[in-house]
Amino acid sequence: MIWRALLDRARGRIRIGEDLAYLVPDAAYAARMQKPDAPVWGPVEIGPCRCGRAFEERVITSALPSDDADDDAWERAPVAVDGWVCEPCGVLRYPRPMTPDQITALGHRGAALAREGRPREAEWWFTRITWDWPTWVAGYLDLAQALRARAAREQDPARVAKLRESAREAYVAAFRAASGEPPEEAARMTAIARIALAEIAVEERAFARARDALDACRNLALAPEQRARVDEITAYLDEERHVFGDAAAMLRPYMRLQGEAHRAIEPAARSRIVAAVATLEAYAAAHPAHWQSKWMAAKGSAALDEARAIELWRAAWRAHPDVGDIVREHALALLERDLVDEALAVNRDATARLPADSKLWCNRAVCEVLAGDLRGARASVAESRRLDPADPIARALEARLASLGSERPAAAHARGARGAASLIGSRRRGRREKKPTRVARAGLSTITSSASPACRPWAAACAPCAPPPSPSSRSSSAERSGSAASGTCRPSMISPPWRAADGTAHHAREALRSARSRAWPRGVAS
C-alpha cells in the first residue's frame, strides 16, 4: 500500500479508496457534463481514444470527498461517476457498469460517513450512486438526506436554501424513478419522497406546497406509520404550530435551564421577549391541549423576573397536572418562593398520577424534608431508588436521611435540609441566584428539573417549528446497508438518522435482472 501510494504520487495520480480518480478541470467543465439517464449493464468494451491510447478506469469527479463546505467546484457542479478517461486528451466516457455489490459498498461508505456526522462526504458517495445507477430510488433518498443534514448545520441562509433546493430535486428524482419499481414498492418509495417534500416545504414556510405534497400522499397506499406521519404534519399545519416555534426560538437563549448557561436580557431584547410570551399565552388559549406553549410562556415570564410567572405555572399545572415537565418546573418555582407546603402538595399529587417517575419521588422527598416530614421523605426516596437505583441524587439523599437517625424532628429537619441542599445542587447548575429565601439558602431551589421540553423538535408530545423525517421516510440505500445513527435535532431542521432495512444487494440484483436494454457510455470531449 505504501509503495503504491508513493508511485501514485510520483505519477500525479489521486486515489479515493481503491479507485483512481480524475478531477474534472474546472466547475464550468463539470457543469457541461450530462447526467446519464440509465445505468450501463456490463460487460462493455471500450475502444481506444481517438489519439490511439487506451482509456483507463477512473472515478470522474468535480471534487474529492471531503467535509469542506467551501469547496466551490463541488458546490457549483457536484459530479461523481465511475467511467473511463484518456487523461492526455481529456476525453471522458461514463457511466461504467457497476455491480450490485459495488453499489452496496458505496452505500455502506456513505452511510458510515453519515453516522459519523460528515454529511458533505456522505453526499459525495451518494451522488456517485445516483450517477452510476440513475434509476435507483434509494440512492436519491440517501442523497436528499445527506443534503438536509448539511442544511441543518449551515448558518448562511442562502446556502441553506440551495441545499434544500438540491434535496427537493433529489426527492423529485426519487419518486420519478420509483415508477419503474413494482407497484407496492413504487407506492412506498413515492410516499417517502412526498412526505419528505412536505417536510421541506414546512421548513421553508411554504405551507400551500406542503399541503399539496400531503394531498398527493393520501392517494397512495400508505403504511400505518406513513399515514400517522401525514396526519402529524397536517395537524402541525392546521394548528399553525410555527407560531409557537417562532416564539419559542425567541425565548430559548434566555431561559434558565438545567446545566446550561443563559443569555442576559438586553434592554433591546426585552420588548421582543415580552411579545413572545404574549404570543405563547395567546397560542395556549387557542390550543388548550398544547401544554408546551404554557411551559414556554411560564419560562419566558420567569426569565423576565415577572411576579406573575408563578401564576402562569399554577395555570399550566391545573390544566396539565399529569405532565411531568410542568410538574417539575412548577414545584421548583414554588420552592424558589418559599412555598414549601404548596410544592409538597404538587409533588404528592404528581406521584399519585405518575407513580413510575423516579425523579418526582425524589423531588417529593426533598419537599418532605423541608416540610419536616422525615418519615415521608425516607419512604419517598426509597421509592425513587426502587424505580431508578442508579440515580446518584436519590442515592445520596437516602444516605443523608439515614444519617439523621432518631434525632428530634426540629434538629433533624434543619440538618436534613442542609444536607439535601448539598446533594440536590448538582441538579440545577447555572441558574441565576434568587433572593435568599429559606429554600434558596438550603440549596433546594436546585430540585430536579427538566430541560426545555418545548425545544425538543417534534418529540412525542411536542410540536415546535418544523417536523423531521419520520421513521417511515428514511428507507434508503444507507438504511439497507445496515446503518443506524442519529442526527442533530434543531428547531428548524433535523439531520435524519440512518436506519437498517432490507438488503441493498438483493434489491440491486433484482434491478439488474430486470434490465432489458443496454445504454452505451456517453462521451464528453474536452
Coordinates of C-alpha atoms in Angstrom, one line a residue:
M1 CA 0.0 0.0 0.0
I2 CA 2.8 2.4 0.9
W3 CA 4.7 1.7 -2.4
R4 CA 1.5 2.1 -4.4
A5 CA 0.8 5.5 -2.7
L6 CA 4.3 6.7 -3.4
L7 CA 4.1 5.5 -7.0
D8 CA 0.7 7.2 -7.5
R9 CA 2.1 10.4 -6.0
A10 CA 5.1 10.3 -8.4
R11 CA 2.7 9.9 -11.3
G12 CA 0.4 12.6 -10.1
R13 CA -2.4 10.2 -9.5
I14 CA -5.2 10.6 -7.0
R15 CA -6.9 7.7 -5.2
I16 CA -10.3 7.5 -3.5
G17 CA -10.1 4.3 -1.5
E18 CA -9.1 1.6 -4.0
D19 CA -10.1 3.7 -7.0
L20 CA -8.1 6.1 -9.1
A21 CA -9.8 9.5 -9.5
Y22 CA -9.8 12.0 -12.3
L23 CA -10.6 15.6 -11.2
V24 CA -12.6 17.5 -13.8
P25 CA -10.5 20.6 -14.7
D26 CA -13.0 23.2 -13.5
A27 CA -16.6 23.6 -12.4
A28 CA -17.7 25.0 -15.8
Y29 CA -16.5 21.9 -17.5
A30 CA -18.2 19.7 -14.9
A31 CA -21.4 21.7 -15.3
R32 CA -21.5 20.7 -19.0
M33 CA -21.4 17.0 -18.2
Q34 CA -24.8 15.4 -18.8
K35 CA -26.1 13.1 -16.1
P36 CA -26.9 9.6 -17.5
D37 CA -30.5 8.6 -17.9
A38 CA -29.9 4.9 -17.1
P39 CA -27.3 2.5 -15.8
V40 CA -25.0 0.6 -18.1
W41 CA -25.3 -3.1 -17.7
G42 CA -22.0 -4.8 -18.5
P43 CA -19.8 -6.1 -19.8
V44 CA -18.9 -3.2 -22.1
E45 CA -15.9 -3.0 -24.4
I46 CA -14.4 0.4 -24.8
G47 CA -12.2 1.1 -27.8
P48 CA -9.1 3.3 -27.8
C49 CA -9.3 7.0 -27.7
R50 CA -9.0 9.0 -30.9
C51 CA -5.4 9.5 -30.0
G52 CA -4.8 5.8 -30.0
R53 CA -4.3 5.4 -26.3
A54 CA -6.4 3.0 -24.2
F55 CA -9.0 4.5 -21.9
E56 CA -8.3 4.0 -18.2
E57 CA -10.9 3.4 -15.5
R58 CA -11.4 6.3 -13.2
V59 CA -13.8 7.9 -10.8
I60 CA -14.6 11.1 -12.6
T61 CA -15.4 13.9 -10.1
S62 CA -15.5 17.6 -9.7
A63 CA -14.1 17.4 -6.2
L64 CA -12.7 14.9 -3.8
P65 CA -14.9 13.6 -0.9
S66 CA -14.2 16.0 2.0
D67 CA -16.2 17.8 4.7
D68 CA -15.1 21.2 3.3
A69 CA -18.4 23.1 2.8
D70 CA -16.5 25.8 1.0
D71 CA -15.4 23.6 -1.9
D72 CA -16.6 25.9 -4.7
A73 CA -16.1 23.3 -7.5
W74 CA -18.4 20.8 -5.8
E75 CA -21.0 23.4 -4.8
R76 CA -21.2 24.7 -8.4
A77 CA -21.3 21.3 -10.1
P78 CA -21.5 18.1 -7.9
V79 CA -20.3 15.3 -10.1
A80 CA -19.1 11.9 -9.2
V81 CA -19.3 8.9 -11.6
D82 CA -17.4 5.8 -12.5
G83 CA -16.1 5.9 -16.0
W84 CA -13.1 5.9 -18.4
V85 CA -10.6 8.6 -19.1
C86 CA -7.9 9.4 -21.6
E87 CA -6.1 12.0 -19.5
P88 CA -3.8 13.4 -22.2
C89 CA -6.8 14.2 -24.4
G90 CA -9.2 15.0 -21.6
V91 CA -11.9 12.7 -23.1
L92 CA -14.3 11.1 -20.7
R93 CA -16.8 8.2 -21.1
Y94 CA -19.3 7.3 -18.4
P95 CA -21.1 5.6 -16.6
R96 CA -19.1 2.4 -16.2
P97 CA -21.1 -0.8 -15.5
M98 CA -21.4 -1.3 -11.7
T99 CA -22.4 -4.5 -10.0
P100 CA -24.9 -4.6 -7.1
D101 CA -22.1 -5.4 -4.7
Q102 CA -20.1 -2.3 -5.8
I103 CA -23.2 -0.1 -5.4
T104 CA -23.8 -1.7 -2.0
A105 CA -20.2 -0.8 -1.0
L106 CA -20.7 2.8 -2.0
G107 CA -23.9 2.9 0.1
H108 CA -22.1 1.4 3.1
R109 CA -19.4 4.0 2.8
G110 CA -21.8 6.9 2.5
A111 CA -23.9 5.6 5.4
A112 CA -20.8 5.3 7.7
L113 CA -19.9 8.9 7.0
A114 CA -23.4 10.0 7.7
R115 CA -23.4 8.2 11.0
E116 CA -20.1 9.9 11.9
G117 CA -21.7 13.3 11.3
R118 CA -19.9 14.0 8.0
P119 CA -22.8 14.8 5.6
R120 CA -20.7 16.5 3.0
E121 CA -18.6 13.4 2.4
A122 CA -21.7 11.2 2.6
E123 CA -23.2 13.4 -0.1
W124 CA -20.2 12.7 -2.4
W125 CA -20.7 8.9 -2.2
F126 CA -24.5 9.1 -2.7
T127 CA -24.0 11.4 -5.6
R128 CA -21.8 8.8 -7.1
I129 CA -24.5 6.2 -6.7
T130 CA -27.1 8.4 -8.5
W131 CA -24.7 9.0 -11.4
D132 CA -23.8 5.3 -11.7
W133 CA -27.3 4.0 -11.3
P134 CA -29.5 7.0 -12.1
T135 CA -32.8 5.0 -11.9
W136 CA -32.2 3.6 -8.4
V137 CA -34.6 5.2 -6.0
A138 CA -32.8 4.6 -2.8
G139 CA -29.7 6.5 -4.0
Y140 CA -31.7 9.6 -4.4
L141 CA -33.3 9.2 -0.9
D142 CA -29.9 8.9 0.7
L143 CA -28.6 11.9 -1.2
A144 CA -31.5 14.0 -0.2
Q145 CA -31.0 13.0 3.5
A146 CA -27.3 14.0 3.3
L147 CA -28.2 17.4 1.8
R148 CA -30.8 18.0 4.5
A149 CA -28.2 17.1 7.1
R150 CA -25.8 19.6 5.6
A151 CA -28.6 22.3 5.6
A152 CA -29.1 21.6 9.3
R153 CA -25.5 22.7 10.0
E154 CA -25.5 25.7 7.8
Q155 CA -25.8 29.3 9.2
D156 CA -25.8 31.0 5.8
P157 CA -29.4 31.4 4.7
A158 CA -28.5 31.4 1.0
R159 CA -26.6 28.2 1.3
V160 CA -29.4 26.6 3.4
A161 CA -31.9 27.5 0.6
K162 CA -29.6 26.0 -2.0
L163 CA -29.1 22.8 -0.1
R164 CA -32.8 22.4 0.5
E165 CA -33.5 23.0 -3.2
S166 CA -31.0 20.3 -4.1
A167 CA -32.7 17.9 -1.6
R168 CA -36.0 18.7 -3.1
E169 CA -34.7 17.9 -6.6
A170 CA -33.3 14.6 -5.3
Y171 CA -36.7 13.7 -3.8
V172 CA -38.5 14.6 -7.1
A173 CA -36.0 12.3 -8.9
A174 CA -36.7 9.6 -6.4
F175 CA -40.4 9.4 -7.0
R176 CA -39.9 9.7 -10.7
A177 CA -37.5 6.8 -10.6
A178 CA -40.0 4.9 -8.4
S179 CA -42.3 4.5 -11.4
G180 CA -40.0 1.7 -12.6
E181 CA -40.4 -0.3 -9.4
P182 CA -43.1 -3.0 -8.7
P183 CA -46.4 -1.2 -7.7
E184 CA -46.1 -1.9 -4.0
E185 CA -42.5 -0.7 -3.7
A186 CA -43.2 2.2 -6.0
A187 CA -46.0 3.4 -3.7
R188 CA -43.8 3.1 -0.6
M189 CA -40.9 5.0 -2.2
T190 CA -43.2 7.7 -3.6
A191 CA -44.8 8.2 -0.2
I192 CA -41.3 8.5 1.4
A193 CA -40.3 11.2 -1.1
R194 CA -43.7 13.0 -0.9
I195 CA -43.7 13.2 2.9
A196 CA -40.1 14.5 2.8
L197 CA -41.1 17.2 0.3
A198 CA -43.9 18.2 2.7
E199 CA -41.4 18.5 5.5
I200 CA -39.0 20.6 3.4
A201 CA -42.0 22.9 2.5
V202 CA -42.8 23.3 6.2
E203 CA -39.2 24.2 6.9
E204 CA -39.4 26.8 4.2
R205 CA -42.8 28.1 5.4
A206 CA -44.3 27.1 2.0
F207 CA -47.5 25.8 3.6
A208 CA -49.5 25.6 0.4
R209 CA -46.8 23.4 -1.2
A210 CA -46.7 21.3 1.9
R211 CA -50.4 20.6 1.7
D212 CA -50.1 19.8 -2.0
A213 CA -47.5 17.1 -1.1
L214 CA -49.7 15.7 1.7
D215 CA -52.7 15.6 -0.6
A216 CA -50.7 13.6 -3.1
C217 CA -49.7 11.2 -0.3
R218 CA -53.3 10.5 0.6
N219 CA -53.9 9.0 -2.8
L220 CA -51.2 6.3 -2.1
A221 CA -51.5 3.1 -0.2
L222 CA -49.6 4.3 2.9
A223 CA -48.1 2.2 5.6
P224 CA -49.6 2.9 9.1
E225 CA -46.6 4.8 10.2
Q226 CA -46.6 6.9 7.0
R227 CA -50.3 7.6 7.5
A228 CA -49.6 8.7 11.0
R229 CA -46.8 11.0 9.8
V230 CA -49.1 12.6 7.2
D231 CA -51.7 13.2 9.9
E232 CA -49.0 14.7 12.2
I233 CA -47.8 17.2 9.6
T234 CA -51.4 18.0 8.7
A235 CA -52.1 18.8 12.4
Y236 CA -48.9 20.9 12.5
L237 CA -50.3 23.0 9.6
D238 CA -53.9 23.1 10.9
E239 CA -52.8 24.3 14.3
E240 CA -50.2 26.8 12.9
R241 CA -47.5 25.4 15.2
H242 CA -44.9 27.5 13.5
V243 CA -46.4 30.4 15.6
F244 CA -45.3 28.5 18.7
G245 CA -42.0 27.6 17.2
D246 CA -41.1 31.2 16.4
A247 CA -41.9 32.4 19.9
A248 CA -40.1 29.5 21.5
A249 CA -37.0 30.2 19.4
M250 CA -37.0 33.8 20.6
L251 CA -37.1 32.8 24.2
R252 CA -34.8 29.8 24.1
P253 CA -31.4 31.7 24.6
Y254 CA -32.8 33.5 27.7
M255 CA -34.4 30.6 29.5
R256 CA -32.8 29.2 32.7
L257 CA -32.4 25.5 32.1
Q258 CA -30.6 22.7 33.9
G259 CA -26.9 22.6 33.3
E260 CA -27.0 25.4 30.6
A261 CA -25.9 29.0 30.7
H262 CA -28.5 31.5 29.6
R263 CA -28.1 34.9 28.0
A264 CA -28.7 38.1 30.0
I265 CA -31.7 40.0 28.7
E266 CA -30.5 43.1 26.9
P267 CA -32.8 46.2 27.0
A268 CA -33.3 46.0 23.3
A269 CA -34.4 42.4 23.5
R270 CA -36.8 42.8 26.4
S271 CA -39.7 44.0 24.3
R272 CA -39.3 41.1 21.9
I273 CA -39.3 38.6 24.8
V274 CA -42.4 40.2 26.3
A275 CA -44.1 39.9 22.9
A276 CA -43.0 36.3 22.6
V277 CA -44.5 35.4 26.0
A278 CA -47.8 37.2 25.0
T279 CA -47.8 35.2 21.7
L280 CA -47.4 31.9 23.6
E281 CA -50.2 32.8 26.0
A282 CA -52.5 33.6 23.1
Y283 CA -51.5 30.4 21.3
A284 CA -52.1 28.3 24.5
A285 CA -55.6 29.9 24.8
A286 CA -56.4 29.0 21.2
H287 CA -55.0 25.5 21.6
P288 CA -55.7 24.4 25.2
A289 CA -54.2 20.9 24.7
H290 CA -50.8 22.2 23.7
W291 CA -49.0 22.1 27.1
Q292 CA -45.7 23.1 25.6
S293 CA -46.9 26.7 24.9
K294 CA -47.9 27.1 28.6
W295 CA -44.5 25.7 29.7
M296 CA -42.6 28.1 27.4
A297 CA -44.8 31.1 28.4
A298 CA -44.1 30.5 32.1
K299 CA -40.3 30.0 31.5
G300 CA -40.3 33.2 29.5
S301 CA -42.1 35.1 32.2
A302 CA -39.6 33.7 34.7
A303 CA -36.7 34.9 32.6
L304 CA -38.2 38.4 32.7
D305 CA -38.4 38.0 36.5
E306 CA -42.1 38.7 36.4
A307 CA -44.0 38.1 39.6
R308 CA -46.9 36.6 37.5
A309 CA -44.7 33.7 36.4
I310 CA -45.9 31.7 39.4
E311 CA -49.5 32.2 38.3
L312 CA -48.6 31.0 34.8
W313 CA -47.1 27.9 36.4
R314 CA -50.2 27.3 38.5
A315 CA -52.5 27.7 35.5
A316 CA -50.3 25.3 33.5
W317 CA -50.3 22.7 36.3
R318 CA -54.1 23.0 36.8
A319 CA -54.6 22.3 33.0
H320 CA -51.9 19.6 32.8
P321 CA -51.3 18.0 36.2
D322 CA -50.2 14.7 34.6
V323 CA -47.3 16.3 32.5
G324 CA -44.1 15.6 34.4
D325 CA -42.2 18.5 32.8
I326 CA -44.8 21.0 34.0
V327 CA -45.0 19.5 37.5
R328 CA -41.2 19.6 38.0
E329 CA -40.9 23.3 36.9
H330 CA -44.0 24.3 38.8
A331 CA -42.7 22.7 42.1
L332 CA -39.3 24.3 41.6
A333 CA -40.9 27.8 41.1
L334 CA -42.9 27.3 44.3
L335 CA -39.8 26.3 46.3
E336 CA -37.9 29.3 44.9
R337 CA -40.6 31.5 46.5
D338 CA -40.5 29.5 49.8
L339 CA -44.0 28.0 49.2
V340 CA -42.9 24.6 50.6
D341 CA -46.3 23.3 51.5
E342 CA -47.8 24.1 48.1
A343 CA -44.8 22.5 46.4
L344 CA -45.2 19.4 48.6
A345 CA -48.9 19.1 47.6
V346 CA -48.0 19.4 43.9
N347 CA -45.4 16.7 44.2
R348 CA -47.7 14.3 46.2
D349 CA -50.4 14.8 43.6
A350 CA -47.8 14.1 40.8
T351 CA -46.5 10.9 42.3
A352 CA -50.1 9.7 42.6
R353 CA -50.7 10.5 38.9
L354 CA -47.2 9.4 37.6
P355 CA -46.1 6.7 40.1
A356 CA -43.4 5.4 37.8
D357 CA -41.4 8.7 37.6
S358 CA -38.4 8.2 39.9
K359 CA -37.4 11.9 39.8
L360 CA -40.8 13.0 41.0
W361 CA -40.5 10.8 44.0
C362 CA -37.0 12.2 44.7
N363 CA -38.4 15.8 44.4
R364 CA -41.3 14.8 46.8
A365 CA -38.7 13.6 49.3
V366 CA -36.9 16.9 49.1
C367 CA -40.1 18.8 49.8
E368 CA -40.9 16.5 52.7
V369 CA -37.5 17.2 54.2
L370 CA -38.2 20.9 54.0
A371 CA -41.6 20.4 55.5
G372 CA -40.2 18.4 58.4
D373 CA -41.7 15.0 57.4
L374 CA -38.6 12.8 57.6
R375 CA -40.6 9.6 57.7
G376 CA -42.4 10.5 54.5
A377 CA -39.1 11.7 52.9
R378 CA -37.5 8.3 53.7
A379 CA -40.4 6.4 52.1
S380 CA -40.4 8.7 49.0
V381 CA -36.7 8.4 48.4
A382 CA -36.9 4.7 48.9
E383 CA -39.5 4.5 46.1
S384 CA -37.3 6.7 43.9
R385 CA -34.3 4.4 44.5
R386 CA -36.5 1.3 43.7
L387 CA -37.5 2.9 40.4
D388 CA -34.1 4.1 39.5
P389 CA -31.3 2.6 41.6
A390 CA -28.6 4.4 39.5
D391 CA -29.8 8.0 40.3
P392 CA -26.9 9.5 42.3
I393 CA -29.0 12.3 43.8
A394 CA -31.6 9.9 45.2
R395 CA -28.9 7.6 46.5
A396 CA -27.0 10.4 48.3
L397 CA -30.3 11.8 49.7
E398 CA -31.2 8.4 51.1
A399 CA -27.8 8.2 52.7
R400 CA -28.2 11.6 54.2
L401 CA -31.6 10.8 55.6
A402 CA -30.3 7.6 57.1
S403 CA -27.5 9.5 58.9
L404 CA -30.1 11.6 60.7
G405 CA -31.0 8.6 62.8
S406 CA -33.6 9.2 65.6
E407 CA -32.9 12.9 66.2
R408 CA -35.6 15.2 67.4
P409 CA -37.8 16.4 64.5
A410 CA -36.7 20.0 64.6
A411 CA -32.9 19.3 64.7
A412 CA -33.3 16.5 62.1
H413 CA -35.2 18.8 59.8
A414 CA -32.6 21.5 60.0
R415 CA -29.7 19.2 59.3
G416 CA -31.7 17.2 56.6
A417 CA -32.4 20.4 54.7
R418 CA -28.8 21.5 54.7
G419 CA -27.7 18.0 53.7
A420 CA -30.2 17.7 50.9
A421 CA -29.2 21.1 49.7
S422 CA -25.6 20.0 49.1
L423 CA -26.8 16.9 47.2
I424 CA -29.5 18.3 45.0
G425 CA -27.4 21.3 44.0
S426 CA -26.0 19.4 41.1
R427 CA -29.4 19.2 39.5
R428 CA -29.6 22.8 38.5
R429 CA -26.2 24.3 37.8
G430 CA -26.0 27.5 36.0
R431 CA -29.3 29.0 37.3
R432 CA -29.2 32.7 38.3
E433 CA -29.3 33.3 42.0
K434 CA -32.7 34.3 43.6
K435 CA -33.3 36.2 46.7
P436 CA -32.1 34.3 49.8
T437 CA -35.3 32.6 50.9
R438 CA -35.2 29.7 53.3
V439 CA -35.4 27.3 50.4
A440 CA -32.7 29.0 48.3
R441 CA -30.4 29.2 51.3
A442 CA -30.9 25.5 51.8
G443 CA -29.9 25.0 48.1
L444 CA -33.2 23.2 47.3
S445 CA -34.1 25.5 44.5
T446 CA -32.0 23.1 42.6
I447 CA -34.7 20.4 42.8
T448 CA -34.8 18.0 39.9
S449 CA -36.0 19.9 36.8
S450 CA -36.3 19.2 33.1
A451 CA -34.5 20.7 30.2
S452 CA -36.8 22.5 27.8
P453 CA -39.4 20.0 26.5
A454 CA -40.7 22.7 24.2
C455 CA -37.4 22.8 22.4
R456 CA -37.2 19.1 21.6
P457 CA -38.2 19.3 17.9
W458 CA -41.1 17.0 17.3
A459 CA -40.8 14.9 20.4
A460 CA -43.7 12.5 21.0
A461 CA -45.8 15.2 22.7
C462 CA -44.1 18.3 21.3
A463 CA -44.5 20.4 18.2
P464 CA -42.1 23.1 17.5
C465 CA -41.5 24.9 14.3
A466 CA -40.6 22.1 11.8
P467 CA -41.0 18.3 11.6
P468 CA -38.1 15.9 11.0
P469 CA -38.2 12.9 8.7
S470 CA -40.4 10.2 10.1
P471 CA -39.1 6.6 10.5
S472 CA -41.2 5.7 7.5
S473 CA -39.4 8.3 5.4
R474 CA -35.9 7.1 6.0
S475 CA -35.7 3.9 3.9
S476 CA -32.7 4.3 1.6
S477 CA -29.5 2.6 0.4
A478 CA -27.9 3.7 3.6
E479 CA -30.6 2.1 5.6
R480 CA -30.5 -1.0 3.5
S481 CA -26.8 -1.3 4.1
G482 CA -27.5 -1.8 7.8
S483 CA -26.7 1.7 9.0
A484 CA -28.0 3.2 12.2
A485 CA -27.1 6.6 13.5
S486 CA -28.8 9.7 14.7
G487 CA -28.5 13.3 13.6
T488 CA -28.7 16.5 15.5
C489 CA -32.0 18.0 16.4
R490 CA -32.6 21.7 15.7
P491 CA -35.8 23.7 15.8
S492 CA -36.0 24.2 12.1
M493 CA -34.2 21.2 10.7
I494 CA -33.3 17.7 11.6
S495 CA -30.3 15.8 10.5
P496 CA -32.0 12.4 9.7
P497 CA -30.8 9.1 11.2
W498 CA -29.8 6.2 9.0
R499 CA -31.7 3.0 10.0
A500 CA -31.4 -0.6 8.9
A501 CA -33.9 -2.0 6.4
D502 CA -34.0 -4.7 3.7
G503 CA -30.8 -5.6 1.8
T504 CA -29.3 -3.4 -0.8
A505 CA -27.6 -6.2 -2.7
H506 CA -30.9 -8.1 -3.2
H507 CA -32.7 -5.0 -4.4
A508 CA -29.8 -4.2 -6.7
R509 CA -29.7 -7.7 -8.2
E510 CA -33.4 -7.5 -8.9
A511 CA -32.9 -4.3 -10.8
L512 CA -30.0 -5.9 -12.6
R513 CA -32.1 -8.9 -13.7
S514 CA -35.0 -6.7 -14.7
A515 CA -32.9 -4.6 -17.1
R516 CA -33.9 -5.3 -20.7
S517 CA -31.6 -3.0 -22.6
R518 CA -28.1 -1.6 -22.5
A519 CA -27.1 2.0 -22.6
W520 CA -23.7 2.9 -24.1
P521 CA -21.3 5.2 -22.3
R522 CA -21.8 8.9 -23.1
G523 CA -18.7 10.8 -24.3
V524 CA -17.7 14.3 -23.3
A525 CA -14.8 15.8 -25.2
S526 CA -12.6 18.5 -23.6

